[in-house]
Short mmCIF file of C-alpha atoms in Angstrom, two decimals:
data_model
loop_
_atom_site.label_atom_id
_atom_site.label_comp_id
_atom_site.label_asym_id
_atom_site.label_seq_id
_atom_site.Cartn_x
_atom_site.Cartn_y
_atom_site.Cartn_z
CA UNK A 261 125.37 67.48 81.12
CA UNK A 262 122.48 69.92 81.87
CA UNK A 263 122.72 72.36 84.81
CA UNK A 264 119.97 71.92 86.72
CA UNK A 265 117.62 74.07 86.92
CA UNK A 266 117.71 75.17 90.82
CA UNK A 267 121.16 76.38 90.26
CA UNK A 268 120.43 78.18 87.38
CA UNK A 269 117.65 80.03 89.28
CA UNK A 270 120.34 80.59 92.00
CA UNK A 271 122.46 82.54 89.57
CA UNK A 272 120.38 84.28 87.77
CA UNK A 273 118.74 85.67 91.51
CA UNK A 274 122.44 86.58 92.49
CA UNK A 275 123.36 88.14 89.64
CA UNK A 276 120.14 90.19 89.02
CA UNK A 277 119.39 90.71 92.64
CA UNK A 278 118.73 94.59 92.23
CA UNK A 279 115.82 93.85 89.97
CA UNK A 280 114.17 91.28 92.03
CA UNK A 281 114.19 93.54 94.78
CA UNK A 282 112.40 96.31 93.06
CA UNK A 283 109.75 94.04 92.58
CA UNK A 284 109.06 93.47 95.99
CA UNK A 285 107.17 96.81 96.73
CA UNK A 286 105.00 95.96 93.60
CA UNK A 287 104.46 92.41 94.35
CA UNK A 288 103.71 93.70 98.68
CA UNK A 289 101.28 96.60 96.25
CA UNK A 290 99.26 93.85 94.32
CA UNK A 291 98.85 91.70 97.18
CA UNK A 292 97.66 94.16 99.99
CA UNK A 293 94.74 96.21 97.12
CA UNK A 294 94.30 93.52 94.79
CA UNK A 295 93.90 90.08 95.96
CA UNK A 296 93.55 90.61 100.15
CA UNK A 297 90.42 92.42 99.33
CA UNK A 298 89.22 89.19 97.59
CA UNK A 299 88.78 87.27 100.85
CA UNK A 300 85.28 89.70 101.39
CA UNK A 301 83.54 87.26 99.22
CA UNK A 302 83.19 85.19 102.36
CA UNK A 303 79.98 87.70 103.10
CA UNK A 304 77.93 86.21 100.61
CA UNK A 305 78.19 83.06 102.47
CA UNK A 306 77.58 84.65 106.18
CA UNK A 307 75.33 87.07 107.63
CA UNK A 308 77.36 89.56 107.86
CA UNK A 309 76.97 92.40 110.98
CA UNK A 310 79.21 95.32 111.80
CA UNK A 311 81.18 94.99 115.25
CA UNK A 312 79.41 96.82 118.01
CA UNK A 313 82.05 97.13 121.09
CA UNK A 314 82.73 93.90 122.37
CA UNK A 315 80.73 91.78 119.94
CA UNK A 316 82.07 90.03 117.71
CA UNK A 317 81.33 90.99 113.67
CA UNK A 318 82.59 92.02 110.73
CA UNK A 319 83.91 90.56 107.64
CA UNK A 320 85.63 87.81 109.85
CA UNK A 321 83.94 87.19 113.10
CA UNK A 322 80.46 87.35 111.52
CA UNK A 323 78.39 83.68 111.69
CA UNK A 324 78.39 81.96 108.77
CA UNK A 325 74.67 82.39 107.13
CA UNK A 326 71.78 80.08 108.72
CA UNK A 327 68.20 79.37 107.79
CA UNK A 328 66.01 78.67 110.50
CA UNK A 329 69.18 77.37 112.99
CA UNK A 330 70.69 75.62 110.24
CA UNK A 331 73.71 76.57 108.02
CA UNK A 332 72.70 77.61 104.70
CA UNK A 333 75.72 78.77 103.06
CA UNK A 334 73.66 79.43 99.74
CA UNK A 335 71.00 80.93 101.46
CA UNK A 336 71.48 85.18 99.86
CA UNK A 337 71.79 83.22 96.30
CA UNK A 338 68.50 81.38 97.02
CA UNK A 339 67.07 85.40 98.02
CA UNK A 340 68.49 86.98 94.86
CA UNK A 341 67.00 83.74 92.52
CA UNK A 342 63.40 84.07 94.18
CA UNK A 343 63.61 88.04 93.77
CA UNK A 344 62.13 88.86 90.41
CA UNK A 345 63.76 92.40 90.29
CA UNK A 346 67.20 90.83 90.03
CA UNK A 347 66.16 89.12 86.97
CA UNK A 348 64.70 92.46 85.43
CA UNK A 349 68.28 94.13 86.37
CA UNK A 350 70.13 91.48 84.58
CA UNK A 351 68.33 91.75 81.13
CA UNK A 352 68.23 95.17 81.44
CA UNK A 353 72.12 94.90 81.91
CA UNK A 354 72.42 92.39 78.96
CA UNK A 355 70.32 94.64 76.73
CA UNK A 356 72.24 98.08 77.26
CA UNK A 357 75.49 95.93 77.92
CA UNK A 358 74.41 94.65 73.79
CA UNK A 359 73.42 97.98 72.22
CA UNK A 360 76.80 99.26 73.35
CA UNK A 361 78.65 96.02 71.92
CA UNK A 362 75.99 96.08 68.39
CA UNK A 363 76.58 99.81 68.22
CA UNK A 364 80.13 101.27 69.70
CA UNK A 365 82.72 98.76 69.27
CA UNK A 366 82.98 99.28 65.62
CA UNK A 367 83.48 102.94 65.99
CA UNK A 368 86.91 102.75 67.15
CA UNK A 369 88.12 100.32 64.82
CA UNK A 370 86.33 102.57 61.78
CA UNK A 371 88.28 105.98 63.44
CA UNK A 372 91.10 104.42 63.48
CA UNK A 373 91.13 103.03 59.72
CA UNK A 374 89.62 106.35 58.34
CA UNK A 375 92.03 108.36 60.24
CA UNK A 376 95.09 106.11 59.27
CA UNK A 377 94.01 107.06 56.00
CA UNK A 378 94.47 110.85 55.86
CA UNK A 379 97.35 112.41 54.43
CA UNK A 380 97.83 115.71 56.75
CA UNK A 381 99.40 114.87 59.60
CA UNK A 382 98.85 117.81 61.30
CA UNK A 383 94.74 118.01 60.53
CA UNK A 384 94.80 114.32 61.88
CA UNK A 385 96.75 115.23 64.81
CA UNK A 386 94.14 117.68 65.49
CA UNK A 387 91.47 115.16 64.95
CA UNK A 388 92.96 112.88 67.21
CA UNK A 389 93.50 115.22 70.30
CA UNK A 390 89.59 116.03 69.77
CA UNK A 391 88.26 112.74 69.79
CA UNK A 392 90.53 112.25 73.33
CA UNK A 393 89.01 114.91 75.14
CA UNK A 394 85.71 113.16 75.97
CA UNK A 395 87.23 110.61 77.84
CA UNK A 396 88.60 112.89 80.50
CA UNK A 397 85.34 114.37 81.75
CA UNK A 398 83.77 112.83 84.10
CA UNK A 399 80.54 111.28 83.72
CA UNK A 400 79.09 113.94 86.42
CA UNK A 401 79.51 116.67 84.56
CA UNK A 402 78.03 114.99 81.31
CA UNK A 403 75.06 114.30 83.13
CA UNK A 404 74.73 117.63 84.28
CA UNK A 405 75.53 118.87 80.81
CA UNK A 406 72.88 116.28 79.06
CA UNK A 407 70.36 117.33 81.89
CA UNK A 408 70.56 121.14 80.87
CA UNK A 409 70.82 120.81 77.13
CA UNK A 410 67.53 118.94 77.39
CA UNK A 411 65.72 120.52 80.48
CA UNK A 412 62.11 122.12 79.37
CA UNK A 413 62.86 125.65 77.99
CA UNK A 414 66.24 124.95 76.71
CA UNK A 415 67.18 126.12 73.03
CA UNK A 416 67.73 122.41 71.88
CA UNK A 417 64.05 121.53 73.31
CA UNK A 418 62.67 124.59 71.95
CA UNK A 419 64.03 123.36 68.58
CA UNK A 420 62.81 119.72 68.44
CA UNK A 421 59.08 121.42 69.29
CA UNK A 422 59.29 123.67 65.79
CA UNK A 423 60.67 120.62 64.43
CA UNK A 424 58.20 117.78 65.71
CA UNK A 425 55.60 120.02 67.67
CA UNK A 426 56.79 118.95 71.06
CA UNK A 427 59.41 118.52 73.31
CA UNK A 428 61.54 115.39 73.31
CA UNK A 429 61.63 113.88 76.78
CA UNK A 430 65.28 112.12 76.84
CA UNK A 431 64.96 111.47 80.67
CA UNK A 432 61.58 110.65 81.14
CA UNK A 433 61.31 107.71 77.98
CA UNK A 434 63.23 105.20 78.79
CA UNK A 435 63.95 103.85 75.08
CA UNK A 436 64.93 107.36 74.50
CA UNK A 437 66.87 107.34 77.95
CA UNK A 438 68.72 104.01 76.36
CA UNK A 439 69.65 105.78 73.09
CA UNK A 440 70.80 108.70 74.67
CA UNK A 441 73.54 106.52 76.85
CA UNK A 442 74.43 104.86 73.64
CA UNK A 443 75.14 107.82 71.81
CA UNK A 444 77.05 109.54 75.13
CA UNK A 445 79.24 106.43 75.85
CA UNK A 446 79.98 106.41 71.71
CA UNK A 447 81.08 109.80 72.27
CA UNK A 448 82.74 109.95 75.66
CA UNK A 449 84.82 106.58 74.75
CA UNK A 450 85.15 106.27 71.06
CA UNK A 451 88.07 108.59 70.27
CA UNK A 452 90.63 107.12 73.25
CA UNK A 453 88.99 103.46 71.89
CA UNK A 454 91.18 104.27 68.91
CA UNK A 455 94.61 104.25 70.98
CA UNK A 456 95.07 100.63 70.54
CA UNK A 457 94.36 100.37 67.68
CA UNK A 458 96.75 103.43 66.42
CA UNK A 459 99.47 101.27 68.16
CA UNK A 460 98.90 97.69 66.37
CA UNK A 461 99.21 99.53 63.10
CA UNK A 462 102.53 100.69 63.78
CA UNK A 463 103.58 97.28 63.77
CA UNK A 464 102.28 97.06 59.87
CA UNK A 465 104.76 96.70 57.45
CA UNK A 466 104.84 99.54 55.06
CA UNK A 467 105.84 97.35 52.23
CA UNK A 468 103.16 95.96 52.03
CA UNK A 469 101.47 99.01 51.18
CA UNK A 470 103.97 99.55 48.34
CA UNK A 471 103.68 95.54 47.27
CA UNK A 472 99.61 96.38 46.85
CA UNK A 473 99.61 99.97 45.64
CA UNK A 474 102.00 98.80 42.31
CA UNK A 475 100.06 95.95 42.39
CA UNK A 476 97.16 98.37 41.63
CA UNK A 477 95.55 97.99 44.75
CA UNK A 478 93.06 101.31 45.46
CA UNK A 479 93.16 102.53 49.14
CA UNK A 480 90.25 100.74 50.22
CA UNK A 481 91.58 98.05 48.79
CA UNK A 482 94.62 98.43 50.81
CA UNK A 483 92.66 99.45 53.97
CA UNK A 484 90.53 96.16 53.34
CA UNK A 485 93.20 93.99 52.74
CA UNK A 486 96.24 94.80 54.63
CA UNK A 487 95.35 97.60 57.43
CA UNK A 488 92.34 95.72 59.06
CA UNK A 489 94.02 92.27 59.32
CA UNK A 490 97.31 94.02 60.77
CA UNK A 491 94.91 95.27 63.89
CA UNK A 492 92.84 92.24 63.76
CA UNK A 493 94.69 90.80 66.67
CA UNK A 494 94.07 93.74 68.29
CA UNK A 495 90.57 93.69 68.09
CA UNK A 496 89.89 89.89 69.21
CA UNK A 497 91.12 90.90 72.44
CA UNK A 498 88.79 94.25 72.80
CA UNK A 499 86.05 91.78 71.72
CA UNK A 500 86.70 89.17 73.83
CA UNK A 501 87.29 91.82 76.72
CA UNK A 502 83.81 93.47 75.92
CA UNK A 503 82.05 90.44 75.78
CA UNK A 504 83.34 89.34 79.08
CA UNK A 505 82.29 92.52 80.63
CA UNK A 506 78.57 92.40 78.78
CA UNK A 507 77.33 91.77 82.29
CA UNK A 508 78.90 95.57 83.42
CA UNK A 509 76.27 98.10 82.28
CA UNK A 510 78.47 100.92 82.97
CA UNK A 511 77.58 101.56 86.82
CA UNK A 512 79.07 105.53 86.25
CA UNK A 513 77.52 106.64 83.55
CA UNK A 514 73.94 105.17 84.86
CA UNK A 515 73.95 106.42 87.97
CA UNK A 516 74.29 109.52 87.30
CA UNK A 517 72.09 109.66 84.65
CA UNK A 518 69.16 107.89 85.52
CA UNK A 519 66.09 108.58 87.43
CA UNK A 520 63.04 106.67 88.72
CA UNK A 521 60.95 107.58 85.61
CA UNK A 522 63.24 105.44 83.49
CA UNK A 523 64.37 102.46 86.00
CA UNK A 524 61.88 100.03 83.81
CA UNK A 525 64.65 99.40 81.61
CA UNK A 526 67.74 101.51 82.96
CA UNK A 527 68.12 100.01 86.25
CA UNK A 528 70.99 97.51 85.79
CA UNK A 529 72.42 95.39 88.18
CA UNK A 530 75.34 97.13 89.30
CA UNK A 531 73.10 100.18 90.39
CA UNK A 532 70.64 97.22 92.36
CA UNK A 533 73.70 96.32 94.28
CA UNK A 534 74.74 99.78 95.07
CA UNK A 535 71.18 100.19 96.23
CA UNK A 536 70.67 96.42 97.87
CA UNK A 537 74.41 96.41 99.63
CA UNK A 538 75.61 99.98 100.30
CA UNK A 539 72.50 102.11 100.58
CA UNK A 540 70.22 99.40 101.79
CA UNK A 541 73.27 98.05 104.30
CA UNK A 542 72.54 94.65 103.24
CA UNK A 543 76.26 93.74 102.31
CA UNK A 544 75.94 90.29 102.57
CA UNK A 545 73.27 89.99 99.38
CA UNK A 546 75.20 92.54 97.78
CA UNK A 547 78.07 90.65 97.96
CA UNK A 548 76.33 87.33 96.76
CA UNK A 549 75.06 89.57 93.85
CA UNK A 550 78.85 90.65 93.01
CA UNK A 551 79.68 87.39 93.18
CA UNK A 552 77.07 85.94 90.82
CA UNK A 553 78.03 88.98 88.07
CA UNK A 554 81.65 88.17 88.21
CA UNK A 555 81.35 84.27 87.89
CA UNK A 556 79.22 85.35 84.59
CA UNK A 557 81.77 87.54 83.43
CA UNK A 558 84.66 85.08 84.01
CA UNK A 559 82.56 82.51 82.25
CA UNK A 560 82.17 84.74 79.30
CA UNK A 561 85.99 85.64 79.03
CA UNK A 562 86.75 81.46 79.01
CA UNK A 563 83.88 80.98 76.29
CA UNK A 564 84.92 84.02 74.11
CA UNK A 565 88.73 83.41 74.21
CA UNK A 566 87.60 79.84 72.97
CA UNK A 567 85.49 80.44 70.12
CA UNK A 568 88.35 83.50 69.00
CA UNK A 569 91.26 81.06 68.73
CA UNK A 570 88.24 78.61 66.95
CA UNK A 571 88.16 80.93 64.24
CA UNK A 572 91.83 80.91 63.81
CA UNK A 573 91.83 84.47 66.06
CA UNK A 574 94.34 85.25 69.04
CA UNK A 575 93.09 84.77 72.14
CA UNK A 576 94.26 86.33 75.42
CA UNK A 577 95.94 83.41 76.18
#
């Protein structure tokens, strides 16, 4: 006859009683900075105003949102629909959010097989630790490095004028302004892109490269064949991951790049809410905004995982 299953929960929580308790502070962690913070989404549904003394305000005691006396819970979505410029941020977002996808996602996965393939450890140890560096500087001080490599006067612009008899304006076109944060995320991101990837093919089988290499099997044949489907798994998540998060232009890089010269096609929506919610102190249609990007993004994640495990991929769950 079975045990049932509350007494088997009962033992196991006496005998590993050490370990459950350890998890409290974690569990107290996530709760507190992850999901408390969740219950702001309320201000997209009020109009929210800060506390003054006595009054009553804040995310809490602020009135729920009204339209001429009458509650209008939807009433910042209705704003942000009837506001053209939130429509203009949002392609703008898909369309960098798209070049990125089209144009740096396979770089990883291409470092990583090329690299796999070299024989000296130590020159692809070397390789490796270069293509990490990037990734730990902060966006700041690539701006400010991208802004004096290009200013007027500088030896690189003095060499595209002998070259193409004038300057090249990175910050003041914006398709120009687009390709450079292409090529500067490629760069910044690519090399530590490659980590995951380095750790799925540890889980390859080296047989199988000795089954295909007496087999006659070249090493392209072998990368083709046997290295790219062992990280394939691997890659349906990133995929599915960056396809969720299409609707995230990459708020960092942006905002310190950009400038008003270029904010036909660079201003993307994360930068609108910065300037709609926390410079423009209207929180509660920031908020709505938020809310409206992340419902996308979850959206995407659901339809993505889906058509992954369609094609016989794993999905993230």
């Amino acid at each position: 006859m079975a045990k049932p299953k509350k007494s088997v929960r009962t033992k196991q929580l006496k005998r590993d009683w050490q370990l459950y308790t350890m998890l409290i502070a974690m569990v107290v962690c996530l709760g507190v900075f992850s999901y408390y913070p969740m219950l702001g989404i309320q201000l997209a549904f009020k109009d929210f105003r800060i506390a003054i003394g006595n009054q009553s305000g804040g995310v809490w005691g602020s009135p729920w949102a009204t339209t001429d006396g009458r509650l209008d819970l939807f009433k910042h979505f209705k704003q942000l629909f009837s506001n053209p410029d939130v429509f203009k941020t949002f392609l703008n977002t898909l369309r960098l959010s798209g070049l990125r996808l089209l144009f740096g996602f396979p770089v990883p996965i291409i470092m990583a097989l090329f690299l796999n393939e070299m024989t000296g450890e130590r020159y692809k140890k070397v390789v490796q630790s270069i293509s990490y560096l990037p990734y730990f500087i902060s966006w700041v001080i690539i701006a400010g490095i991208l802004t004096d490599l290009t200013a007027t006067g500088s030896s690189l612009q003095n060499l595209f004028a002998k070259l193409f008899g004038h300057p090249i304006e990175f910050f003041g076109d914006a398709d120009l302004f687009l390709g450079l944060l292409i090529v500067s995320d490629i760069w910044k991101t690519a090399g530590w892109g490659t980590v995951i990837y380095f750790a799925a093919l540890t889980g390859i089988d080296p047989s199988l490269y000795e089954a295909a290499e007496v087999d006659g099997a070249n090493r392209w044949r072998r990368m083709w064949h046997i290295t790219l489907p062992g990280i394939l798994p691997a890659v349906t998540i990133n995929l599915i991951f960056a396809i969720s998060g299409i609707v995230y232009g990459g708020f960092d890089q942006v905002y310190n790049m950009y400038n008003r010269t270029v904010y036909d096609k660079a201003d993307i929506l994360e930068t609108y809410i910065f300037r709609t919610g926390v410079v423009g102190g209207d929180y509660s249609l920031g908020t709505a905004l938020g809310l409206f990007n992340s419902s996308i993004a979850f959206a995407l994640t659901l339809i993505a995982n889906k058509i992954v495990k369609r094609l016989g991929g794993s999905g993230i769950w």
